[in-house]
Short mmCIF file of C-alpha atoms in Angstrom, two decimals:
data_model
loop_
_atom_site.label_atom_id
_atom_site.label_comp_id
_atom_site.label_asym_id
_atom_site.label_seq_id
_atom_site.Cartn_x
_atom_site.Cartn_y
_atom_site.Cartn_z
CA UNK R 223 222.19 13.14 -19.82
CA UNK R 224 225.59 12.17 -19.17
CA UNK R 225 225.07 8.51 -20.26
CA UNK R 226 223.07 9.81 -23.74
CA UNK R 227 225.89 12.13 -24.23
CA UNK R 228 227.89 8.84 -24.77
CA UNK R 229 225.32 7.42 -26.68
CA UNK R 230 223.86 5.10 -24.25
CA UNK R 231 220.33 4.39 -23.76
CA UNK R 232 218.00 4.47 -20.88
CA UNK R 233 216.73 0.60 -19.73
CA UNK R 234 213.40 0.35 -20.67
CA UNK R 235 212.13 -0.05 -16.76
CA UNK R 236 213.40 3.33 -16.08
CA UNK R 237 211.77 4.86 -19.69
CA UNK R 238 208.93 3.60 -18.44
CA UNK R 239 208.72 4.74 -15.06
CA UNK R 240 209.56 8.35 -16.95
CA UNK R 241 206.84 8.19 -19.75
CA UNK R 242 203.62 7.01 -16.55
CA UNK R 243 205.12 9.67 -14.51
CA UNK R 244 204.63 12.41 -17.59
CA UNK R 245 201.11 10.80 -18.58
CA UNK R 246 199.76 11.25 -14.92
CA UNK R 247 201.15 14.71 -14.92
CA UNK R 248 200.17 15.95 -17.99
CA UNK R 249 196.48 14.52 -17.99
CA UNK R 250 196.09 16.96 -14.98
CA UNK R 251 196.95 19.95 -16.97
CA UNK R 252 194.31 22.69 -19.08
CA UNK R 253 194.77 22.80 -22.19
CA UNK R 254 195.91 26.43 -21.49
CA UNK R 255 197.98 26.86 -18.99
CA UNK R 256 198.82 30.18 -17.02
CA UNK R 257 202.24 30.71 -15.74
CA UNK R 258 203.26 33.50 -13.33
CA UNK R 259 206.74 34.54 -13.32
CA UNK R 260 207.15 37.04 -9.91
CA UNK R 261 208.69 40.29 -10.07
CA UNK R 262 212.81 39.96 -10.13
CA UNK R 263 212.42 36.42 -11.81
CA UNK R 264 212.70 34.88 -15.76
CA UNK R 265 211.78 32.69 -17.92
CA UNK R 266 212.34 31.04 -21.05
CA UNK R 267 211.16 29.94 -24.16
CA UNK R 268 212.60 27.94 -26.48
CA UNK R 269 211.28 26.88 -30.35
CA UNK R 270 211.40 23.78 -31.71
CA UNK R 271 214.25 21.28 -30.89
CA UNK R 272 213.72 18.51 -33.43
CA UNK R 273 215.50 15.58 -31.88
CA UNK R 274 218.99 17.74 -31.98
CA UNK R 275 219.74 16.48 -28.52
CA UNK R 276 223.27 18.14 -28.57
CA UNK R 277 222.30 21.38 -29.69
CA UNK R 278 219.97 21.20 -26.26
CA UNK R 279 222.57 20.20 -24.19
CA UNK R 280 224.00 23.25 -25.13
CA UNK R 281 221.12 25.71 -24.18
CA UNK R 282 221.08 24.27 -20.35
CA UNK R 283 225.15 25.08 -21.11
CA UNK R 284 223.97 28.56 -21.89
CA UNK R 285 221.40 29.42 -20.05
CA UNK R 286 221.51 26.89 -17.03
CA UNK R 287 219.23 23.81 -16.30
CA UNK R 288 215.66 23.80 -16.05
CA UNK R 289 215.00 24.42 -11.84
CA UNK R 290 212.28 26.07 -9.92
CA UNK R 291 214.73 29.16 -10.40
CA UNK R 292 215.32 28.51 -14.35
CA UNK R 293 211.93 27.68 -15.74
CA UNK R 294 211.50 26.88 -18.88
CA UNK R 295 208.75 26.45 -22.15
CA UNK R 296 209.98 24.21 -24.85
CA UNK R 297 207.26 25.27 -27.12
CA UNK R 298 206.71 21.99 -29.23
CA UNK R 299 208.26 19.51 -31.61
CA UNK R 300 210.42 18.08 -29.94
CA UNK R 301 210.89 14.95 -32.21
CA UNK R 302 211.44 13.94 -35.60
CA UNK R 303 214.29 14.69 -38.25
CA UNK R 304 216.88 14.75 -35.94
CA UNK R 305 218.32 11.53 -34.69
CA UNK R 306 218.31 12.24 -30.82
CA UNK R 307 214.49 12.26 -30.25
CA UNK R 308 214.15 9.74 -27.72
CA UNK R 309 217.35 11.46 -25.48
CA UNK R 310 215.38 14.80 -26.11
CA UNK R 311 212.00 13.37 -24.96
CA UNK R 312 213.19 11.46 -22.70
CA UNK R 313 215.10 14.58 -20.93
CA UNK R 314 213.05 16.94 -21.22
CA UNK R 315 210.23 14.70 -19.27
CA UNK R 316 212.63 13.42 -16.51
CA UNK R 317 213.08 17.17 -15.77
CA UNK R 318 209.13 17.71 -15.81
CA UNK R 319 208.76 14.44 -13.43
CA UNK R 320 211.21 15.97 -11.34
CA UNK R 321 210.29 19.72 -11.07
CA UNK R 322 206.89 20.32 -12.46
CA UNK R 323 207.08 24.25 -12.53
CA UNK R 324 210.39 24.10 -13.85
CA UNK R 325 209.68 22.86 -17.22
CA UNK R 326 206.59 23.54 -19.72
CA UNK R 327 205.81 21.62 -22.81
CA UNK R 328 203.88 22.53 -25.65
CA UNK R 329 202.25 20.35 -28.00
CA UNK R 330 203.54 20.96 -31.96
CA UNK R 331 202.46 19.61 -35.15
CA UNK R 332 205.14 16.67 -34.54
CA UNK R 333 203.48 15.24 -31.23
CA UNK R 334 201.47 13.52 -33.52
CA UNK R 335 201.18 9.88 -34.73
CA UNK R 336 201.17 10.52 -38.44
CA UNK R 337 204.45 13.10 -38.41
CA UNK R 338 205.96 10.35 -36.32
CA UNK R 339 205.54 7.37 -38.72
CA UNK R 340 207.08 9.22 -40.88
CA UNK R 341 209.59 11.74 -39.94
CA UNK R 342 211.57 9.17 -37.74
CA UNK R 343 210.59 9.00 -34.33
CA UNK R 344 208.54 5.83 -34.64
CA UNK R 345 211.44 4.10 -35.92
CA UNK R 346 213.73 5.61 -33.34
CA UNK R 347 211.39 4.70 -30.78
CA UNK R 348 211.38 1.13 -32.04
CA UNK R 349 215.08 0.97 -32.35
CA UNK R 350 216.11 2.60 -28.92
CA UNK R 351 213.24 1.45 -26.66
CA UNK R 352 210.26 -1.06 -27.88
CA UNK R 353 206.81 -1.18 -30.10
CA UNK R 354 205.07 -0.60 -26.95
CA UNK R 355 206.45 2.82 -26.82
CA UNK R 356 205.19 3.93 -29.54
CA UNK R 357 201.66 3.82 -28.51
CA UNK R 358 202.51 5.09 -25.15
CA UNK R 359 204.22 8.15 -26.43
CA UNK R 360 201.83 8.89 -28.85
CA UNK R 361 199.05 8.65 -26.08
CA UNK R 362 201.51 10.75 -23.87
CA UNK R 363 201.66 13.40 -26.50
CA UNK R 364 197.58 13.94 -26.98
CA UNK R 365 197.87 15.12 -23.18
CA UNK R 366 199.88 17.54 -24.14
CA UNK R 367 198.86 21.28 -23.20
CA UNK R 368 198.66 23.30 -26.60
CA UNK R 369 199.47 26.76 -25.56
CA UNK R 370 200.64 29.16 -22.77
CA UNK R 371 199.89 32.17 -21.13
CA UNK R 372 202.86 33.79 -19.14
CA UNK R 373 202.34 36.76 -16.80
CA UNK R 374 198.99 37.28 -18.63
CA UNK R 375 200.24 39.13 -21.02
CA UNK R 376 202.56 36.89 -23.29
CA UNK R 377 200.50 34.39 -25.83
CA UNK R 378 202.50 31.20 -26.44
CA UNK R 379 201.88 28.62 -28.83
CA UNK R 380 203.23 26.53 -31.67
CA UNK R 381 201.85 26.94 -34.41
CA UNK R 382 200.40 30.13 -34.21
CA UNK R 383 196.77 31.84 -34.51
CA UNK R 384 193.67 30.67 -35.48
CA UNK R 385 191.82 30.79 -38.90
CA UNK R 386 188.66 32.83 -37.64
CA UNK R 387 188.75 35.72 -35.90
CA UNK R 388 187.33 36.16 -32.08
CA UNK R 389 189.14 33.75 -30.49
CA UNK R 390 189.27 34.13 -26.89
CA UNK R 391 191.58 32.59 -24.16
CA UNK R 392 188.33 30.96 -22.73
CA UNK R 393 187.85 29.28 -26.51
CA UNK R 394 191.05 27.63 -25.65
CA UNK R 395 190.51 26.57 -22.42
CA UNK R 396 187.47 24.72 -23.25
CA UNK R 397 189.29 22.67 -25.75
CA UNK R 398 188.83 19.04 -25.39
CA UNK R 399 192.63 18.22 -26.77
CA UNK R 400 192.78 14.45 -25.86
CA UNK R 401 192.65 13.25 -29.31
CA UNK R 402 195.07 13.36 -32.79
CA UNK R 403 195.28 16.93 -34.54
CA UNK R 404 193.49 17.46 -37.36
CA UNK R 405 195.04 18.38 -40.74
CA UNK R 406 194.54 21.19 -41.83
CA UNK R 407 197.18 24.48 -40.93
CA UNK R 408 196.49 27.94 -41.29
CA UNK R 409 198.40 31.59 -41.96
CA UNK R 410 198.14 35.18 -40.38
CA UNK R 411 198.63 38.64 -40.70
CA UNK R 412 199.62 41.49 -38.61
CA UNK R 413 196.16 42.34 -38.11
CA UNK R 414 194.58 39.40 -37.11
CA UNK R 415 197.18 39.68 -34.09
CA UNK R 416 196.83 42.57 -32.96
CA UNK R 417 193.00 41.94 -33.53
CA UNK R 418 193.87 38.93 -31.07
CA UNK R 419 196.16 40.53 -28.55
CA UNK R 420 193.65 43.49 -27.86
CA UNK R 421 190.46 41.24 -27.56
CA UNK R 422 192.21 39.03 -25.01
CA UNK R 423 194.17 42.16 -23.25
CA UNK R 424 197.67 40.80 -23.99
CA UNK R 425 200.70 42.37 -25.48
CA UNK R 426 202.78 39.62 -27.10
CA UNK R 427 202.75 36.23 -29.69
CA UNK R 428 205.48 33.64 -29.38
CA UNK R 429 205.63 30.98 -31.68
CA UNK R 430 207.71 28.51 -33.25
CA UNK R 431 207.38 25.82 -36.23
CA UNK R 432 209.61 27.50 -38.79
CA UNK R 433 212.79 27.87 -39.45
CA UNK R 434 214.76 31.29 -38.69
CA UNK R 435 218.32 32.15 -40.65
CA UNK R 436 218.78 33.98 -37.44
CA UNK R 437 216.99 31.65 -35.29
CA UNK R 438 214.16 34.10 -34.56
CA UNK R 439 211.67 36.61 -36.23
CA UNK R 440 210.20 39.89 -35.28
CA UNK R 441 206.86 41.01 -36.72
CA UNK R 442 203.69 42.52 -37.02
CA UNK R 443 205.30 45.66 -35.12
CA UNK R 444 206.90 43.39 -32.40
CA UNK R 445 204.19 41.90 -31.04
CA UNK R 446 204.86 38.72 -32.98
CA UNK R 447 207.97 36.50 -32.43
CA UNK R 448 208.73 33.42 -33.92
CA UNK R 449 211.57 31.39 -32.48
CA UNK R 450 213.83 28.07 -33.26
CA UNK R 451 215.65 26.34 -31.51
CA UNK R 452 217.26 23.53 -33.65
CA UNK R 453 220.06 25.55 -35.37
CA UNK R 454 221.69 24.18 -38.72
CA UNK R 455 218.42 22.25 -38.75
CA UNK R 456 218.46 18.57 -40.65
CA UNK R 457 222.76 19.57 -40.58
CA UNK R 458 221.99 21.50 -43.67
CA UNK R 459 220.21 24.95 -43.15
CA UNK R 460 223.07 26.73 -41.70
CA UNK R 461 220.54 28.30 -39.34
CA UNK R 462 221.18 29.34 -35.92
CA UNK R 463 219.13 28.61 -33.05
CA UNK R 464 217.52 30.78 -30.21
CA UNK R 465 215.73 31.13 -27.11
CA UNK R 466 213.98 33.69 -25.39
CA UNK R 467 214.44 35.31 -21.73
CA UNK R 468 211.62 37.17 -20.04
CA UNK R 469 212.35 39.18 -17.17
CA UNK R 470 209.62 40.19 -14.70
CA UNK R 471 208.18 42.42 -14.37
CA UNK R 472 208.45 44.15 -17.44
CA UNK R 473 208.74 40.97 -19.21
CA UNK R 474 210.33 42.71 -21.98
CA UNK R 475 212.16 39.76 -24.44
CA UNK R 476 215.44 39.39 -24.83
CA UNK R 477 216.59 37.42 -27.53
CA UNK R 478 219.82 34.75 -27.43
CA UNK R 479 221.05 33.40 -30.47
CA UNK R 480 223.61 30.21 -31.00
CA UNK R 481 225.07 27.97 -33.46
CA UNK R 482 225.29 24.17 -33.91
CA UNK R 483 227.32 21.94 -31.57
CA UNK R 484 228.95 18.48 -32.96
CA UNK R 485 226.90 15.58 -32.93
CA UNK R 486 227.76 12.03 -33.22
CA UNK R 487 227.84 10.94 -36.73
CA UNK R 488 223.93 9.43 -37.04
CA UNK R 489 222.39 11.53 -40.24
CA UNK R 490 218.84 13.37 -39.15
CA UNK R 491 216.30 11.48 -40.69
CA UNK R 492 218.42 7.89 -39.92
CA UNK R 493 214.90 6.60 -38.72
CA UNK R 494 212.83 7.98 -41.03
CA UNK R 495 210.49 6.09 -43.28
CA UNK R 496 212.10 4.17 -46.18
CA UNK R 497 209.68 6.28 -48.52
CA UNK R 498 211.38 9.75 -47.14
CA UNK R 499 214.54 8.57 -46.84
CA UNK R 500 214.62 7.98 -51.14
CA UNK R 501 214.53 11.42 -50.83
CA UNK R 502 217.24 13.00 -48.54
#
């Protein structure tokens, strides 16, 4: 971390090493995975990150690095538009290689090939490490788990809920996710959550994949929270960032907010395709 800090890179043996390690690992996983968080313990959740590898360093300032006694769930993209993603990937998986329960990932829109090509991780990838990383990460990231259930009672996931109603955990379990995700997005209301949380016996939403003035969103009564964690996102929203801390057992969530850090002067987007980049 030190070394990325300074705006080295990783030799490619040791990538390597890191990105087989996080394949074997993460091909073992549901596709919904259960965490349990004992009584006297937390947790955390963080949004979206978005390559902003200094405004990450900055949460494990915060709040401590990820250990068996500081878990955490980064709750999906990870990459693109900011210029760090391969420190941020890179990270975030040596810390998964090395403590398994201390780190959760979630897939987001942007573990995908086609946001990659063209929102700059491809390029990065290319730039920083070789071609033949860009097929391994973008195998790595269909193995991906796509949503979390903490303490049973706290829904986590990306995105967010589905377009039809009636879906149950055991829908999502049976998900065969080892493939690219398809196009199309979708939108809720209040009462297709609480519709959700009741049929499934759970008492909260977390998601992420928009941006938050505040870093963070409460609604549909509180039992829907959206949170972000790339503040002053693309260096020009002014947002701030957040995470969220659980503490068992009432696992009631209490919400941290932060602004941007400095970051070395490489513009988000600085690998993006040549098309996007007419446009920034």
């Amino acid at each position: 971390m030190d070394d990325f800090k300074n705006q080295k890179v990783l030799h490619k043996r040791y990538a390597f090493e890191i990105v087989l390690r996080i394949r074997e690992i993460l091909m073992a996983l549901p596709s919904l995975v259960d965490i349990n968080v004992p009584d006297g313990k937390h947790f955390t959740v963080c949004g979206d990150v978005h390559g902003q590898f200094f405004d990450l360093l900055n949460i494990f300032e915060l709040n401590g690095l990820p250990s068996e006694e500081n878990p955490y769930l980064f709750n999906g993209d990870f990459v693109d538009r900011g210029s760090f993603s391969v420190e941020v990937i890179l990270t975030l998986f040596a810390f998964k290689c090395m403590f398994p329960s201390a780190i959760h990932l979630s897939r987001g829109n942007h573990e995908s090939k086609s946001m990659n090509k063209i929102y700059g991780f491809e390029g990065e990838v290319r730039s920083k490490l070789s071609d033949k990383f860009v097929e391994l990460f973008a195998e790595v990231f269909c193995y991906l788990p796509l949503a979390h259930v903490i303490n049973e009672k706290i829904f986590v996931v990306h995105g967010g809920l589905f377009s039809t109603d009636g879906v149950k955990l055991s829908d999502i379990r049976a998900i065969d996710r080892f493939c690219e995700p398809p196009e199309e997005g979708l939108s809720f209301g209040g009462d297709v959550t609480k519709r959700f949380l009741k049929d499934n016996n759970l008492d909260l939403v977390v998601r992420s994949h928009e941006v938050k003035d505040e870093g963070y969103e409460i609604e549909h009564d509180g039992k829907l929270i959206t949170v972000f964690s790339a503040p002053n996102y693309c260096d020009q929203m002014g947002n701030k960032g957040a995470f969220i801390r659980f503490e068992a057992p009432t696992m009631e969530p209490k919400i941290v907010t932060f602004s941007a850090v400095p970051h070395p002067d490489v513009k988000p987007m600085a690998y993006a395709s040549n098309f996007l980049r007419m446009f920034n």
